Amino acid sequence: MNDHRNLVDINKAKKLLEINKMLTQSLKIDEVLRNVIVAANDLIDISDTLIIYLYDESANRLRLADGEGIRREMLENIAFSPGESIAGKVFVDKKSKLFISEEEIDSYMRDMSEANYHYYFEGVYRRKIKSAFCVPILTKDRCLGVLVVNNFKQDGVFTKEDIQVIEIVADQSAIAIDNSSMYHSLKEKNNLLTQSMDIHNQFYKMIIEGGGVERVIRLLESIIHSKVTHHSTAFYEDKDTLFPIVRGKEVLGILELEKSFYLFSPMDQIAIKHASLTLALELVKNNAIHEKELHFRSEVFNQLLEGLSNDDLDRALTYIQWKEDWILQCIIIEGENGPLWEQEKLTDKEWFIRSIEQIVTSIGIYSVVFTRAFQVIIIVPTIQENVVHKIIKSINAKWGAKKQLLFGIGRETTIRNLSLTYKEALRSVAFAKSNKDSTVVEYAKLGIERLLHEVDPATIEMFMHDKLSELFKMGSSFMDTLKCFIEQNKNHKKTAEVLHVHPNTLYYRLKKLEEVLQIDINNEKQWLDLVIAMKLFMASNKKDV
């Protein structure tokens, strides 16, 4: 009897040595797992099923890796959570477990999810486990998975010696699985690096050839086999389907993907990142070209202001697609509370100017759009009715709420007198900045305010001082009363209502004004002089005179 046991032990020892050699001969994970199953089956000949579950770190689940005596297509649907059923508990405890009764097996399997139990029961041909043991596959205190051995015929057929033998196999297989995983990880990284370099070269070639944004998008779509849309905006929701195009800390645009970025393969993710970088370079280049074009338009405008010979004028008109007999108007745009764009942001100015160019083009006018400092200047041929107001309305609809725009409009003039409408637009936008009553100021509709620009400033200053200096000594209530009285066209009742004062109070203030200013409000000339002085003062935006 002892001789027979010794012979069995010797045979098992030989098999274990053969298994060790066999497991180290392959780095293919499928071959390693199949060898483990075959080895375990040879060593435990009373087993009905042998199952290996390996841990999927990304999903935090134990999944079928290989098995014997099972319906693989059913067990492949199982996903045990750590701690769930026999496999999950042994995985967490990292200790082998021998089951000596059906009751103990049932207690371990009681928390198995309904879905997992269905696939498990069908996967073992609807049989009930009588005997079982489970061994963790450990390497450096890390559990890679478990190996489960079942018998469906009788209780208590497995022994501690069986567990010890399978533990040796599990230890050997852990090393083999670890080596295989490391090999495949390195191989995958090498493949990713090779493919990444190929993708990099494709996009680099496109940069050199100057493919443009649309061509970059088409190349990306061909690589990831998915639709991509480019948006020129720096504002976007924090969604996995949106990938920013970034230059430093500035967002130059957005790539809208058909699905979450994280659902793409690692190689597709690399392609999206390469495309984003390529687009950033392309957009920087386009911005530089656009700035150069704006500068050239400004130079052409300067030459038109200075006057050109007939030949030079013909060349300039050909470039901007104008006819010599066209009538022009100038629009100047400024920000009410600050610059129209942030200087340090590459695309802020470009997007704003391009949108204005698109608006002008959509109206069907060959206008010239360019910039000076933080002003936008538009020279508009007035070959359509109300074209200037159409342009302003469209610009305000798109940008007014965001940028609080002010518009100055010069009068219509010929090409050879272009400087007139330009200077008038400058004066109009300056008046809009000083007077908060209107954001759109037409020079043709300005009244006495024109004197601020047409008359010698010293003369205006002296006139305001002579007429108003005593008024400022009287206090703000008298200033407000006079302004309101002028605005209400000397209507006593309306003035009192607007000021929320008693008519007697208004009467007292007006009499006091006449006394101090030494005027008679009913004297037409004296009243007109006072109104003009007040209008000039309000237009000048001064605090006193």
Coordinates of C-alpha atoms in Angstrom, one line a residue, residues 276-545:
S276 CA -5.8 68.1 -32.3
L277 CA -2.2 69.2 -32.3
T278 CA -2.1 69.4 -36.1
L279 CA -5.2 71.5 -36.1
A280 CA -3.7 73.8 -33.4
L281 CA -0.7 74.5 -35.7
E282 CA -3.0 74.9 -38.7
L283 CA -5.2 77.4 -36.8
V284 CA -2.1 79.4 -35.7
K285 CA -0.9 79.5 -39.3
N286 CA -4.4 80.6 -40.5
N287 CA -4.5 83.3 -37.8
A288 CA -1.1 84.7 -39.0
I289 CA -2.4 84.7 -42.6
H290 CA -5.6 86.5 -41.6
E291 CA -3.6 89.2 -39.6
K292 CA -1.5 89.7 -42.7
E293 CA -4.6 90.1 -44.9
L294 CA -6.1 92.7 -42.4
H295 CA -2.8 94.6 -42.5
F296 CA -2.8 94.7 -46.3
R297 CA -6.4 96.0 -46.4
S298 CA -5.4 98.7 -43.9
E299 CA -2.5 99.7 -46.2
V300 CA -4.8 99.9 -49.2
F301 CA -7.2 102.0 -47.2
N302 CA -4.4 104.4 -46.2
Q303 CA -3.4 104.8 -49.8
L304 CA -7.0 105.6 -50.7
L305 CA -7.1 108.2 -48.0
E306 CA -3.9 109.8 -49.2
G307 CA -5.0 109.8 -52.9
L308 CA -3.8 107.6 -55.7
S309 CA -3.0 108.1 -59.4
N310 CA -5.5 106.7 -61.8
D311 CA -3.4 103.5 -62.4
D312 CA -2.9 102.9 -58.7
L313 CA -6.5 103.6 -58.0
D314 CA -7.6 101.1 -60.7
R315 CA -5.4 98.4 -59.1
A316 CA -6.7 99.1 -55.6
L317 CA -10.3 99.0 -56.9
T318 CA -9.7 95.7 -58.6
Y319 CA -8.3 94.2 -55.4
I320 CA -11.3 95.3 -53.3
Q321 CA -13.8 94.7 -56.2
W322 CA -15.2 98.2 -56.2
K323 CA -16.3 100.5 -59.0
E324 CA -14.9 104.1 -59.2
D325 CA -18.4 105.7 -59.2
W326 CA -19.7 103.9 -56.1
I327 CA -20.8 105.9 -53.1
L328 CA -19.3 104.7 -49.7
Q329 CA -20.0 104.9 -46.0
C330 CA -17.7 104.2 -43.1
I331 CA -18.7 102.2 -40.0
I332 CA -16.4 102.2 -37.0
I333 CA -17.0 99.7 -34.1
E334 CA -15.6 100.0 -30.6
G335 CA -16.3 98.3 -27.3
E336 CA -18.4 100.4 -24.8
N337 CA -16.6 99.2 -21.7
G338 CA -13.2 97.9 -23.0
P339 CA -11.4 96.4 -26.0
L340 CA -13.4 94.3 -28.5
W341 CA -11.0 91.3 -28.0
E342 CA -8.5 90.0 -25.6
Q343 CA -5.0 90.7 -27.0
E344 CA -3.4 87.7 -25.4
K345 CA -5.9 85.3 -27.0
L346 CA -5.0 84.2 -30.4
T347 CA -8.4 83.5 -31.8
D348 CA -10.6 86.1 -30.0
K349 CA -10.0 88.8 -32.6
E350 CA -9.9 86.5 -35.6
W351 CA -13.3 84.9 -34.8
F352 CA -14.9 88.3 -34.2
I353 CA -13.5 89.8 -37.5
R354 CA -14.3 86.7 -39.5
S355 CA -17.9 86.7 -38.3
I356 CA -18.2 90.3 -39.4
E357 CA -16.8 89.4 -42.8
Q358 CA -19.3 86.6 -43.1
I359 CA -22.2 88.9 -42.2
V360 CA -21.1 91.5 -44.7
T361 CA -20.7 88.8 -47.4
S362 CA -24.1 87.3 -46.7
I363 CA -25.7 90.7 -47.3
G364 CA -24.0 90.6 -50.7
I365 CA -21.8 93.7 -50.4
Y366 CA -18.1 93.9 -51.4
S367 CA -17.1 95.8 -48.2
V368 CA -13.6 96.2 -46.8
V369 CA -13.2 95.1 -43.2
F370 CA -9.9 95.8 -41.2
T371 CA -8.8 96.9 -37.8
R372 CA -6.9 99.8 -36.2
A373 CA -5.8 99.2 -32.6
F374 CA -9.1 98.0 -31.0
Q375 CA -11.4 99.4 -33.6
V376 CA -13.1 97.6 -36.5
I377 CA -13.5 99.6 -39.6
I378 CA -15.9 98.7 -42.4
I379 CA -16.1 100.6 -45.6
V380 CA -19.5 99.9 -47.2
P381 CA -20.6 100.6 -50.8
T382 CA -24.1 101.9 -50.4
I383 CA -25.4 100.2 -53.6
Q384 CA -28.3 98.6 -51.6
E385 CA -31.0 100.4 -49.6
N386 CA -30.4 100.6 -45.8
V387 CA -27.3 98.3 -46.2
V388 CA -25.4 100.0 -43.4
H389 CA -28.2 99.5 -40.9
K390 CA -28.7 95.9 -42.1
I391 CA -25.0 95.2 -41.3
I392 CA -25.2 96.9 -37.9
K393 CA -28.4 95.0 -37.0
S394 CA -26.8 91.6 -37.9
I395 CA -23.6 92.4 -36.0
N396 CA -25.5 93.5 -33.0
A397 CA -27.7 90.3 -33.1
K398 CA -24.6 88.1 -33.0
W399 CA -22.3 90.0 -30.7
G400 CA -24.1 92.9 -29.1
A401 CA -24.9 91.2 -25.8
K402 CA -21.4 89.7 -25.5
K403 CA -19.3 92.6 -26.4
Q404 CA -21.5 95.8 -25.8
L405 CA -20.7 97.4 -29.1
L406 CA -20.7 101.1 -30.1
F407 CA -21.1 102.1 -33.8
G408 CA -20.1 105.4 -35.4
I409 CA -21.4 106.0 -39.0
G410 CA -20.0 108.6 -41.4
R411 CA -22.0 110.2 -44.2
E412 CA -22.0 108.9 -47.8
T413 CA -19.2 110.1 -50.0
T414 CA -17.2 109.2 -53.1
I415 CA -14.1 107.1 -53.2
R416 CA -11.9 110.1 -53.7
N417 CA -13.4 111.7 -50.6
L418 CA -13.1 108.6 -48.5
S419 CA -11.3 110.4 -45.7
L420 CA -14.5 112.5 -44.9
T421 CA -16.7 109.6 -44.1
Y422 CA -13.9 108.0 -42.1
K423 CA -13.3 111.1 -39.9
E424 CA -17.0 111.5 -39.4
A425 CA -17.3 107.9 -38.3
L426 CA -14.5 108.5 -35.8
R427 CA -16.2 111.5 -34.4
S428 CA -19.5 109.6 -34.2
V429 CA -18.1 106.7 -32.3
A430 CA -16.3 109.1 -30.0
F431 CA -19.6 110.8 -29.3
A432 CA -21.2 107.4 -28.6
K433 CA -18.6 106.7 -26.0
S434 CA -19.1 110.0 -24.2
N435 CA -22.9 109.9 -24.5
K436 CA -24.6 106.8 -23.1
D437 CA -28.0 107.6 -24.7
S438 CA -27.3 105.7 -27.9
T439 CA -25.0 102.9 -29.1
V440 CA -25.3 103.8 -32.8
V441 CA -24.5 107.3 -33.7
E442 CA -24.8 108.7 -37.3
Y443 CA -22.8 111.8 -38.0
A444 CA -25.5 113.0 -40.4
K445 CA -28.0 113.0 -37.5
L446 CA -25.8 114.8 -34.9
G447 CA -26.8 118.4 -34.1
I448 CA -25.0 120.9 -32.1
E449 CA -22.5 118.1 -31.0
R450 CA -20.7 118.6 -34.3
L451 CA -19.3 121.9 -33.0
L452 CA -17.1 119.9 -30.7
H453 CA -15.2 118.7 -33.7
E454 CA -15.7 121.5 -36.2
V455 CA -15.1 124.6 -34.0
D456 CA -11.8 125.5 -32.3
P457 CA -11.9 123.7 -28.9
A458 CA -10.6 126.8 -27.1
T459 CA -13.6 128.8 -28.4
I460 CA -16.0 126.2 -27.3
E461 CA -14.4 126.0 -23.9
M462 CA -14.7 129.7 -23.4
F463 CA -18.3 129.8 -24.5
M464 CA -19.3 127.0 -22.1
H465 CA -17.4 128.8 -19.2
D466 CA -19.1 132.1 -19.9
K467 CA -22.6 130.5 -19.8
L468 CA -22.3 127.8 -17.2
S469 CA -19.5 128.5 -14.7
E470 CA -22.0 130.1 -12.2
L471 CA -24.3 127.1 -12.6
F472 CA -21.7 124.7 -11.2
K473 CA -21.5 126.7 -8.0
M474 CA -25.2 126.2 -7.3
G475 CA -25.1 122.4 -6.7
S476 CA -26.2 119.3 -8.6
S477 CA -30.0 119.8 -8.0
F478 CA -30.0 123.0 -10.1
M479 CA -27.9 121.3 -12.8
D480 CA -30.3 118.4 -13.0
T481 CA -33.3 120.7 -13.0
L482 CA -31.9 122.7 -16.0
K483 CA -31.1 119.5 -17.9
C484 CA -34.5 118.1 -17.4
F485 CA -36.2 121.4 -18.2
I486 CA -34.4 121.5 -21.5
E487 CA -35.2 117.8 -22.3
Q488 CA -38.9 118.5 -21.5
N489 CA -39.0 121.5 -23.9
K490 CA -39.7 124.0 -21.0
N491 CA -42.8 122.1 -20.0
H492 CA -43.2 122.9 -16.3
K493 CA -45.7 120.1 -15.5
K494 CA -43.6 117.3 -17.1
T495 CA -40.4 118.6 -15.6
A496 CA -41.8 118.5 -12.1
E497 CA -43.2 115.0 -12.6
V498 CA -39.8 113.7 -13.9
L499 CA -37.9 115.3 -11.1
H500 CA -40.5 114.2 -8.5
V501 CA -40.7 117.7 -7.0
H502 CA -43.6 120.1 -6.2
P503 CA -44.4 122.7 -9.0
N504 CA -43.6 125.4 -6.4
T505 CA -40.1 123.8 -5.9
L506 CA -39.5 123.8 -9.6
Y507 CA -40.7 127.5 -9.9
Y508 CA -38.2 128.5 -7.1
R509 CA -35.3 126.7 -8.8
L510 CA -36.0 128.2 -12.2
K511 CA -36.2 131.7 -10.7
K512 CA -33.0 131.1 -8.8
L513 CA -31.3 130.0 -12.1
E514 CA -32.4 133.2 -13.8
E515 CA -31.1 135.3 -10.9
V516 CA -27.7 133.6 -10.7
L517 CA -27.1 133.2 -14.5
Q518 CA -28.5 136.7 -15.2
I519 CA -30.8 135.5 -17.9
D520 CA -34.5 135.5 -18.8
I521 CA -35.7 132.0 -19.7
N522 CA -38.4 133.6 -21.8
N523 CA -35.9 135.5 -23.8
E524 CA -35.4 133.4 -26.9
K525 CA -31.7 134.4 -27.6
Q526 CA -30.6 134.0 -24.0
W527 CA -32.4 130.7 -23.7
L528 CA -30.9 129.4 -26.9
D529 CA -27.4 130.3 -25.8
L530 CA -27.9 128.4 -22.5
V531 CA -29.3 125.3 -24.3
I532 CA -26.4 125.3 -26.7
A533 CA -23.9 125.6 -23.9
M534 CA -25.6 122.7 -22.0
K535 CA -25.6 120.6 -25.1
L536 CA -21.9 121.2 -25.8
F537 CA -21.1 120.5 -22.2
M538 CA -23.0 117.2 -22.1
A539 CA -21.4 116.1 -25.4
S540 CA -17.9 117.0 -24.1
N541 CA -18.5 114.6 -21.1
K542 CA -16.8 117.1 -18.8
K543 CA -17.6 117.3 -15.1
D544 CA -17.4 121.1 -14.9
V545 CA -16.2 124.1 -16.8

